[in-house]
Coordinates of C-alpha atoms and ligand atoms in Angstrom, one line a residue:
X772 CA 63.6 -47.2 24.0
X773 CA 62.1 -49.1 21.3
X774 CA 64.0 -50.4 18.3
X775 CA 64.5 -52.2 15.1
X776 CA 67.6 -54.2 15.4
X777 CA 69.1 -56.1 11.6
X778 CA 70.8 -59.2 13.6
X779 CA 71.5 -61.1 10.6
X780 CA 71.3 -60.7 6.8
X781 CA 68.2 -60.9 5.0
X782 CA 66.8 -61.5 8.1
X783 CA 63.5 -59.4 9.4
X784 CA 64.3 -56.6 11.5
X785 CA 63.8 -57.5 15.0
X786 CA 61.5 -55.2 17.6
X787 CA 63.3 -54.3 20.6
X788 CA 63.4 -52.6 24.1
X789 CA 67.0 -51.1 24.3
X790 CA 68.5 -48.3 27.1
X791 CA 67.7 -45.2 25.3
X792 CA 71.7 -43.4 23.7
X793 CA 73.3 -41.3 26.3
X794 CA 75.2 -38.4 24.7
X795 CA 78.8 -38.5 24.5
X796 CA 81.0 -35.4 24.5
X797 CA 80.2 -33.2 21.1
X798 CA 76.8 -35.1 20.6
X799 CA 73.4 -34.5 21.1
X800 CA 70.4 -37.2 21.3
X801 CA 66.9 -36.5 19.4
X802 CA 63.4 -38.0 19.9
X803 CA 62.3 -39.1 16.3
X804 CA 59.7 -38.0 15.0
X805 CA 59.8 -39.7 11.6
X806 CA 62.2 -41.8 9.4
X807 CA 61.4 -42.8 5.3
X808 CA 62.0 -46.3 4.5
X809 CA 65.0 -46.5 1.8
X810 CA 66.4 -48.3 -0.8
X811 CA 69.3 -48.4 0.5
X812 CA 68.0 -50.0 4.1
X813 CA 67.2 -53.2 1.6
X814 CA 70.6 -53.1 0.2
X815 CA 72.0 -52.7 4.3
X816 CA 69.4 -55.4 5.1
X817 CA 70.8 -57.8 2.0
X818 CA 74.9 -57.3 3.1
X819 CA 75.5 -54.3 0.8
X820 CA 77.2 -52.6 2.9
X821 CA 78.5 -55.0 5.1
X822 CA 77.7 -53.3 8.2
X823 CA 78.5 -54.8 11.8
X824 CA 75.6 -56.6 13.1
X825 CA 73.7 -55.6 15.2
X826 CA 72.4 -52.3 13.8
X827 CA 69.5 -50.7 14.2
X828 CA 68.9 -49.3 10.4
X829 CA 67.3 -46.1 9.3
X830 CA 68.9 -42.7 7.8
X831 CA 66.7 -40.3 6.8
X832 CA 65.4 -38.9 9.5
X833 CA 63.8 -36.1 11.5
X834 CA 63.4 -35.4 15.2
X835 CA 63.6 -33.1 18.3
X836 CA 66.5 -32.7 20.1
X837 CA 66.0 -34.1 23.6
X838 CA 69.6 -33.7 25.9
X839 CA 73.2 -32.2 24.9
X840 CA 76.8 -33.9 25.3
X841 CA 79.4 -31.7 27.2
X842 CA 81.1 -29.0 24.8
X843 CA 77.4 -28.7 22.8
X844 CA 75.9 -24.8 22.9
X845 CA 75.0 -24.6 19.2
X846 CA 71.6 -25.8 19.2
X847 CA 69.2 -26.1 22.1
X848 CA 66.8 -28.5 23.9
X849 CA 63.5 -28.3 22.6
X850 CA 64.9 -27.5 18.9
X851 CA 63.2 -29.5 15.8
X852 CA 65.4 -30.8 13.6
X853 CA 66.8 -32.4 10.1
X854 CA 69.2 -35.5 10.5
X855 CA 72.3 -35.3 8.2
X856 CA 73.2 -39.0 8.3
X857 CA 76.6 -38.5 6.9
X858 CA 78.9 -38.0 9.8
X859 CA 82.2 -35.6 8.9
X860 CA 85.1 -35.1 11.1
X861 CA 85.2 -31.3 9.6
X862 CA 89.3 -31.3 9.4
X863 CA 90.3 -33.8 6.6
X864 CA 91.4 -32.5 3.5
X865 CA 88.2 -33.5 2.0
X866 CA 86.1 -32.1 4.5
X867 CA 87.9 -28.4 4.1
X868 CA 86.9 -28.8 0.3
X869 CA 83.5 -28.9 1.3
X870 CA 82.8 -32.2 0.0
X871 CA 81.7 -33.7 3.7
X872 CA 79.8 -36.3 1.8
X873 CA 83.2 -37.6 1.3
X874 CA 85.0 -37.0 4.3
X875 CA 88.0 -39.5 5.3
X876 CA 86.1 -40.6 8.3
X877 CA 83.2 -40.8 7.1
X878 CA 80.3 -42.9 9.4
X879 CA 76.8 -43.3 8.7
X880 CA 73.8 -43.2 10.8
X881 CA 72.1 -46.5 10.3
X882 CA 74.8 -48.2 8.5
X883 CA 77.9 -47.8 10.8
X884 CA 76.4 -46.5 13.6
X885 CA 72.9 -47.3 14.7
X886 CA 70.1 -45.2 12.9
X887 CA 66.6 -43.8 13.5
X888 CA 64.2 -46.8 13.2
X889 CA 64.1 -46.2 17.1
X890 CA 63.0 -43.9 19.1
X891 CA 66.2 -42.0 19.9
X892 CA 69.5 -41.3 18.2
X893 CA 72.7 -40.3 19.9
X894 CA 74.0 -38.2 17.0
X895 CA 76.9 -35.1 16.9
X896 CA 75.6 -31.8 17.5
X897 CA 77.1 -30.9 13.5
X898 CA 75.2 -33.3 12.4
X899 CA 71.8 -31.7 13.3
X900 CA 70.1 -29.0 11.4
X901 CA 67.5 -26.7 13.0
X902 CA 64.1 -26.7 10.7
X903 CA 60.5 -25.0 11.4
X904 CA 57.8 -26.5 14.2
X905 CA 55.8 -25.4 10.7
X906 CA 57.5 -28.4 8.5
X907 CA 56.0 -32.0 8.4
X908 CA 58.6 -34.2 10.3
X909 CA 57.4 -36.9 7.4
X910 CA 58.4 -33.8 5.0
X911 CA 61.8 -33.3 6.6
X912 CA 62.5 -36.3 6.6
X913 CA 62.1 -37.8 2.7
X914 CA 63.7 -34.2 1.8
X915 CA 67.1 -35.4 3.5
X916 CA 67.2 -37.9 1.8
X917 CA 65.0 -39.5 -1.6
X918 CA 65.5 -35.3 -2.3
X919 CA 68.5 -34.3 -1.3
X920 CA 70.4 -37.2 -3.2
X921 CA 69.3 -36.4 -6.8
X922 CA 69.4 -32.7 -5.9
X923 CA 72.9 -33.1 -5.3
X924 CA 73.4 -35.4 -8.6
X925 CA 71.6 -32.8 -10.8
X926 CA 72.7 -29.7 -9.7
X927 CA 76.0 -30.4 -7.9
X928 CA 77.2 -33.4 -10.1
X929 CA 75.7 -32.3 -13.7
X930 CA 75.4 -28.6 -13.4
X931 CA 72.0 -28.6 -14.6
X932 CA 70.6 -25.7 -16.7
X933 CA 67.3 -24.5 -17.9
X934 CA 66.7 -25.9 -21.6
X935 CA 68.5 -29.2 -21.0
X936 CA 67.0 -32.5 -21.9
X937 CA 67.5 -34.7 -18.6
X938 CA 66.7 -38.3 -18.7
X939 CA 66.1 -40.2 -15.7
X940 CA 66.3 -44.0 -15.6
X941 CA 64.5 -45.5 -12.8
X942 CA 61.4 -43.9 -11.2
X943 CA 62.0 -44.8 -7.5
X944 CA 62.0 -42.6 -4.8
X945 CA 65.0 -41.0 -5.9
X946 CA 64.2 -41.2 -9.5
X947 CA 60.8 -39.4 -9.6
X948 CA 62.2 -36.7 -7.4
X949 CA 65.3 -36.4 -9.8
X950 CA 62.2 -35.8 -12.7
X951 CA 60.5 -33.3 -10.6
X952 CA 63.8 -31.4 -9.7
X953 CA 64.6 -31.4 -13.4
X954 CA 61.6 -30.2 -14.4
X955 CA 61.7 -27.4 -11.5
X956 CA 65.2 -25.9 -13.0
X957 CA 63.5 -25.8 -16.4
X958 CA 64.9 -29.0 -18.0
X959 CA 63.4 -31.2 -20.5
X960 CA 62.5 -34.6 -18.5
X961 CA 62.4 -38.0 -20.1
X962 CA 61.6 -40.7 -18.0
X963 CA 62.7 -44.4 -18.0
X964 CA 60.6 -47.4 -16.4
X965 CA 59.5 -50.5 -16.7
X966 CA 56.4 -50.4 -14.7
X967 CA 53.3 -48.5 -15.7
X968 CA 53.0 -46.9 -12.6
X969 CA 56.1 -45.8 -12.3
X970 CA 56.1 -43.6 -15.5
X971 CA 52.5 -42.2 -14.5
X972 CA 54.6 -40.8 -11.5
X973 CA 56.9 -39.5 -13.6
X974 CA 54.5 -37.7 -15.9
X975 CA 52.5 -36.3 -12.4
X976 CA 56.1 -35.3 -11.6
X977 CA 56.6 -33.2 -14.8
X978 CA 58.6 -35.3 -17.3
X979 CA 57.6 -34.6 -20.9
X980 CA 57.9 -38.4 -22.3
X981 CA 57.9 -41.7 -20.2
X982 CA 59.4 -44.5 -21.9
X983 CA 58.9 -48.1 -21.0
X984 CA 62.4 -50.0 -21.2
X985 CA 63.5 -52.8 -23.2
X986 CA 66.3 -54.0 -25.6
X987 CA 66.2 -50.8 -28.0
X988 CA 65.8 -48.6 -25.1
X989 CA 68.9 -46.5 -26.2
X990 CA 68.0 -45.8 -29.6
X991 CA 64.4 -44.7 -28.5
X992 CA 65.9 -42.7 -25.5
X993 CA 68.2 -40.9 -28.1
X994 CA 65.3 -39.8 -30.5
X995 CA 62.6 -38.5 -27.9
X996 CA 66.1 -36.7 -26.9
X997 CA 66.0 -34.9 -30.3
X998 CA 69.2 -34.4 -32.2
X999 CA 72.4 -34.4 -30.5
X1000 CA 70.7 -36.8 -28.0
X1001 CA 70.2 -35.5 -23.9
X1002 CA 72.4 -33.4 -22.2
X1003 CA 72.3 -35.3 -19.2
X1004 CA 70.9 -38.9 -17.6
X1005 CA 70.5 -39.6 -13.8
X1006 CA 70.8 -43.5 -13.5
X1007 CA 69.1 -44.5 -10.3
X1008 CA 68.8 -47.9 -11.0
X1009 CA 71.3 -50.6 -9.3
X1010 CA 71.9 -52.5 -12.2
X1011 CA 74.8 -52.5 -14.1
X1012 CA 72.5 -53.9 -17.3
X1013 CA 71.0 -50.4 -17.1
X1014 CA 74.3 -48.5 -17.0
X1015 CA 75.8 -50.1 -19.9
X1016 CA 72.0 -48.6 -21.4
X1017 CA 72.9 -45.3 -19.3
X1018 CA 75.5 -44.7 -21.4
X1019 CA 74.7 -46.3 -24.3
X1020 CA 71.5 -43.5 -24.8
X1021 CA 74.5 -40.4 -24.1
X1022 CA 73.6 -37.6 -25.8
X1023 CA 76.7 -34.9 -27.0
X1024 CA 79.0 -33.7 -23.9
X1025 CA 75.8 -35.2 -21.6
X1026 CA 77.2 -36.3 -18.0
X1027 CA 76.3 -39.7 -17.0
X1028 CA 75.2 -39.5 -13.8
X1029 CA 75.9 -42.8 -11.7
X1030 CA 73.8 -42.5 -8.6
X1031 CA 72.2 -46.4 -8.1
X1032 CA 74.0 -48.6 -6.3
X1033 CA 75.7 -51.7 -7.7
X1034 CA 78.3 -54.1 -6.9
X1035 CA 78.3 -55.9 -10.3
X1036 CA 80.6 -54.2 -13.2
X1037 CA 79.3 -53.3 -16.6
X1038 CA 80.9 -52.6 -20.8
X1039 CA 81.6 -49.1 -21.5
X1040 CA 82.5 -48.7 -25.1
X1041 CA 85.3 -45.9 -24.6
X1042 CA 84.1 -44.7 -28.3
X1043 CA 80.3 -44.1 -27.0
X1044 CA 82.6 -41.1 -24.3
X1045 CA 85.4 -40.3 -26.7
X1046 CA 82.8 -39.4 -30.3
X1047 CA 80.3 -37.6 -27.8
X1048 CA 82.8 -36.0 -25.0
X1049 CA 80.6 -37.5 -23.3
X1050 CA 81.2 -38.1 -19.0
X1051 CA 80.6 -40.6 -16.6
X1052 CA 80.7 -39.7 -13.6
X1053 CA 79.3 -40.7 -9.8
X1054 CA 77.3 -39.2 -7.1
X1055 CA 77.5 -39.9 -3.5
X1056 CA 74.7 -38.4 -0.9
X1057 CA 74.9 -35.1 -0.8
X1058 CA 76.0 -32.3 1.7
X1059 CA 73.8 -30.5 4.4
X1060 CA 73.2 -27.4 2.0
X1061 CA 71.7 -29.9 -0.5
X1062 CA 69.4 -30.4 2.6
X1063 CA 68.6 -26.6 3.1
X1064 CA 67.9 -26.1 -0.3
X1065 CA 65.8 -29.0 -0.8
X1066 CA 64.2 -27.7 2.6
X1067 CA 63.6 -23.9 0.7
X1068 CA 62.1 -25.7 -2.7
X1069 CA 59.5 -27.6 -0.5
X1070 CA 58.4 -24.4 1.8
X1071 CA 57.8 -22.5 -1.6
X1072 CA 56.3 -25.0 -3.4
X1073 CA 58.5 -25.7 -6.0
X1074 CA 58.7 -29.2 -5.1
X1075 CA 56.4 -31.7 -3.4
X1076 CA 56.9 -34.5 -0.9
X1077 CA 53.0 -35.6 -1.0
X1078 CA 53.7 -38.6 -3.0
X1079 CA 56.9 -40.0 -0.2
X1080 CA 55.0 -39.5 3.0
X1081 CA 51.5 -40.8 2.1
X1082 CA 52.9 -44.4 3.3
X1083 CA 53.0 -43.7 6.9
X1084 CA 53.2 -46.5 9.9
X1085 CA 54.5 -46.8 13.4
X1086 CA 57.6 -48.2 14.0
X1087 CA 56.2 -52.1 14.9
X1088 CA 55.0 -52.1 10.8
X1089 CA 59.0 -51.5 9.6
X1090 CA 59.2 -55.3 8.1
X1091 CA 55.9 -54.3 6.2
X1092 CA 57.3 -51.0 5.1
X1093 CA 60.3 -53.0 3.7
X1094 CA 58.1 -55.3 2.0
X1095 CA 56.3 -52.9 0.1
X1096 CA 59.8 -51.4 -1.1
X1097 CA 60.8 -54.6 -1.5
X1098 CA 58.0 -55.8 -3.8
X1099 CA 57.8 -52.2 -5.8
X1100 CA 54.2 -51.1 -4.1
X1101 CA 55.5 -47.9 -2.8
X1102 CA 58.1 -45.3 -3.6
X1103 CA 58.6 -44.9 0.0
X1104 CA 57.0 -45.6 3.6
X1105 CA 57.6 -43.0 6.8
X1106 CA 57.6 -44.4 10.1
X1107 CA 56.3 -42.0 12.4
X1108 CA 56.4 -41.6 16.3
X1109 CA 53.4 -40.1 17.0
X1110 CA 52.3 -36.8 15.0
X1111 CA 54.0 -33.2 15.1
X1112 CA 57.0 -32.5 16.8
Ligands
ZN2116 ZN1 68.5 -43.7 1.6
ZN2117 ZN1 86.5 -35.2 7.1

């Protein structure tokens, strides 16, 4: 099969012919159909997550399922599906919780095990979820993903209610779809960029203000919040610069919602939590309901995915897709193996 292959850091992904994944007991493999082009493959591709090289990257993903491991019988040959990239062992004490974002054991596709900028997966069968011939594979694919994540931050991690003031630093592809999920469950959206673009995107995607950023940022996030300041802010950016600002702009009993990724730490005045009961809290992925939900808002039109999947190129233009991330030009790029299922 072919493949991308990350054989050193902040080195170009390299285009291979590799022997196509044989299933192992429990998994099955899928063609891919189509694969977005994340933020997170830049921070894989920079040593974030110091991942065993070689891997072949790629973790939001869509496909058909091609052959079955022994012991598989709960989805068949033949079967379109959504790729949950977080793989759960289903028994820790986490995973009986239901938080199988944060199983024990956890292993990701296309960060510890190798991903779907190829053109097969070997993957467990509980890790596949059966979608419509009728869905875009592009669609399927951003939804598990630049979607799912802030769905899971807003609703799961904030409790977000209709009538809340939402703010959203950071207009990326998770960002503008944490604006557009806000302004689906009836929130007030205020966006925060510091690119032009961006906050047109925002505006498209229903936020009420855009605000460009800069050194008074709180203050002016705070008064287009109205008085008591917002209920809750989504920080998408991986800066820790813009979650000392994050929190800085908290409104009264608003969550903090830490969702881009950092390594660097950042001043939290303890005051700016205690005077405003205000929380801080993280969010990691999501679950595979966060998928099906996501899946449900985009087949009744509550949400779109128009403005993720118009990037689309086949798998030998993956460098280019990451340089468009890389330099801000898109939100995100789909690979695509051929069209349709
Ligand atoms: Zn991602
Ligand atoms: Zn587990």
């Amino acid at each position: 099969m072919r493949a991308a292959v990350l054989t050193g850091y902040g080195a170009p992904l390299e285009l291979t012919e590799l022997p196509d994944p044989i299933p192992g007991p429990g998994q099955v493999v899928v063609d891919i159909r189509a694969c977005g082009v994340c933020g997170s493959d830049l921070f894989l591709q920079k040593g974030g997550f110091d991942s065993t090289l070689p891997i072949i990257p790629g973790h939001e993903a869509a496909g058909v399922v091609s052959s079955r491991g022994p012991g598989v019988d709960t989805v068949g040959i033949g079967q379109p599906v959504a790729l949950y990239y977080i793989d759960h062992c289903g028994t820790c004490r986490i995973c009986l919780s239901g938080r199988v974002n944060m199983c024990l054991g956890v292993r990701r596709m296309g960060v510890e095990f190798n991903g779907a900028f190829a053109e097969r997966v070997a993957i467990p069968a509980r890790s596949v979820i059966p979608v419509s011939e009728d869905d875009d594979p592009a669609a399927v694919a951003v939804l598990t993903d630049a979607v799912a994540t802030p769905y899971h931050a807003l609703v799961q991690r904030a409790g977000a209610r209709a009538g809340e003031t939402v703010v959203v630093f950071g207009i990326g592809g998770i960002g503008a779809n944490a604006v557009q999920l806000a302004a689906h469950l009836g929130c007030r959206v205020i966006a925060v960029s510091r690119s032009e673009a961006s906050l047109e995107l925002a505006r498209r995607m229903g936020a009420e203000a855009a605000i460009r950023t800069g050194p008074d940022i709180a203050e002016r996030v705070r008064e287009a919040a109205g008085p008591g300041g917002p209920d809750i802010i989504i920080q998408t950016v991986g800066s820790a610069e813009v979650f000392a600002q994050a929190v800085a702009s908290a409104g009264i009993g608003c969550r903090v919602i830490a969702v881009g990724a950092t390594l660097d730490p950042f001043p939290v005045n303890a005051m700016d939590l205690i005077w405003k009961e205000a929380g801080l809290t993280g969010s990691r992925g999501f679950t595979p309901q966060d998928i099906r939900d996501v899946l449900d808002l985009q087949r009744g039109g509550a949400i779109t995915t128009d403005h993720l999947v118009r990037n689309r190129r086949p798998l030998d233009q993956v460098n280019d897709a990451l340089d468009d991330l890389r330099a801000g030009l898109v939100v995100r790029s789909v690979i695509e193996f051929g069209s349709g299922w």
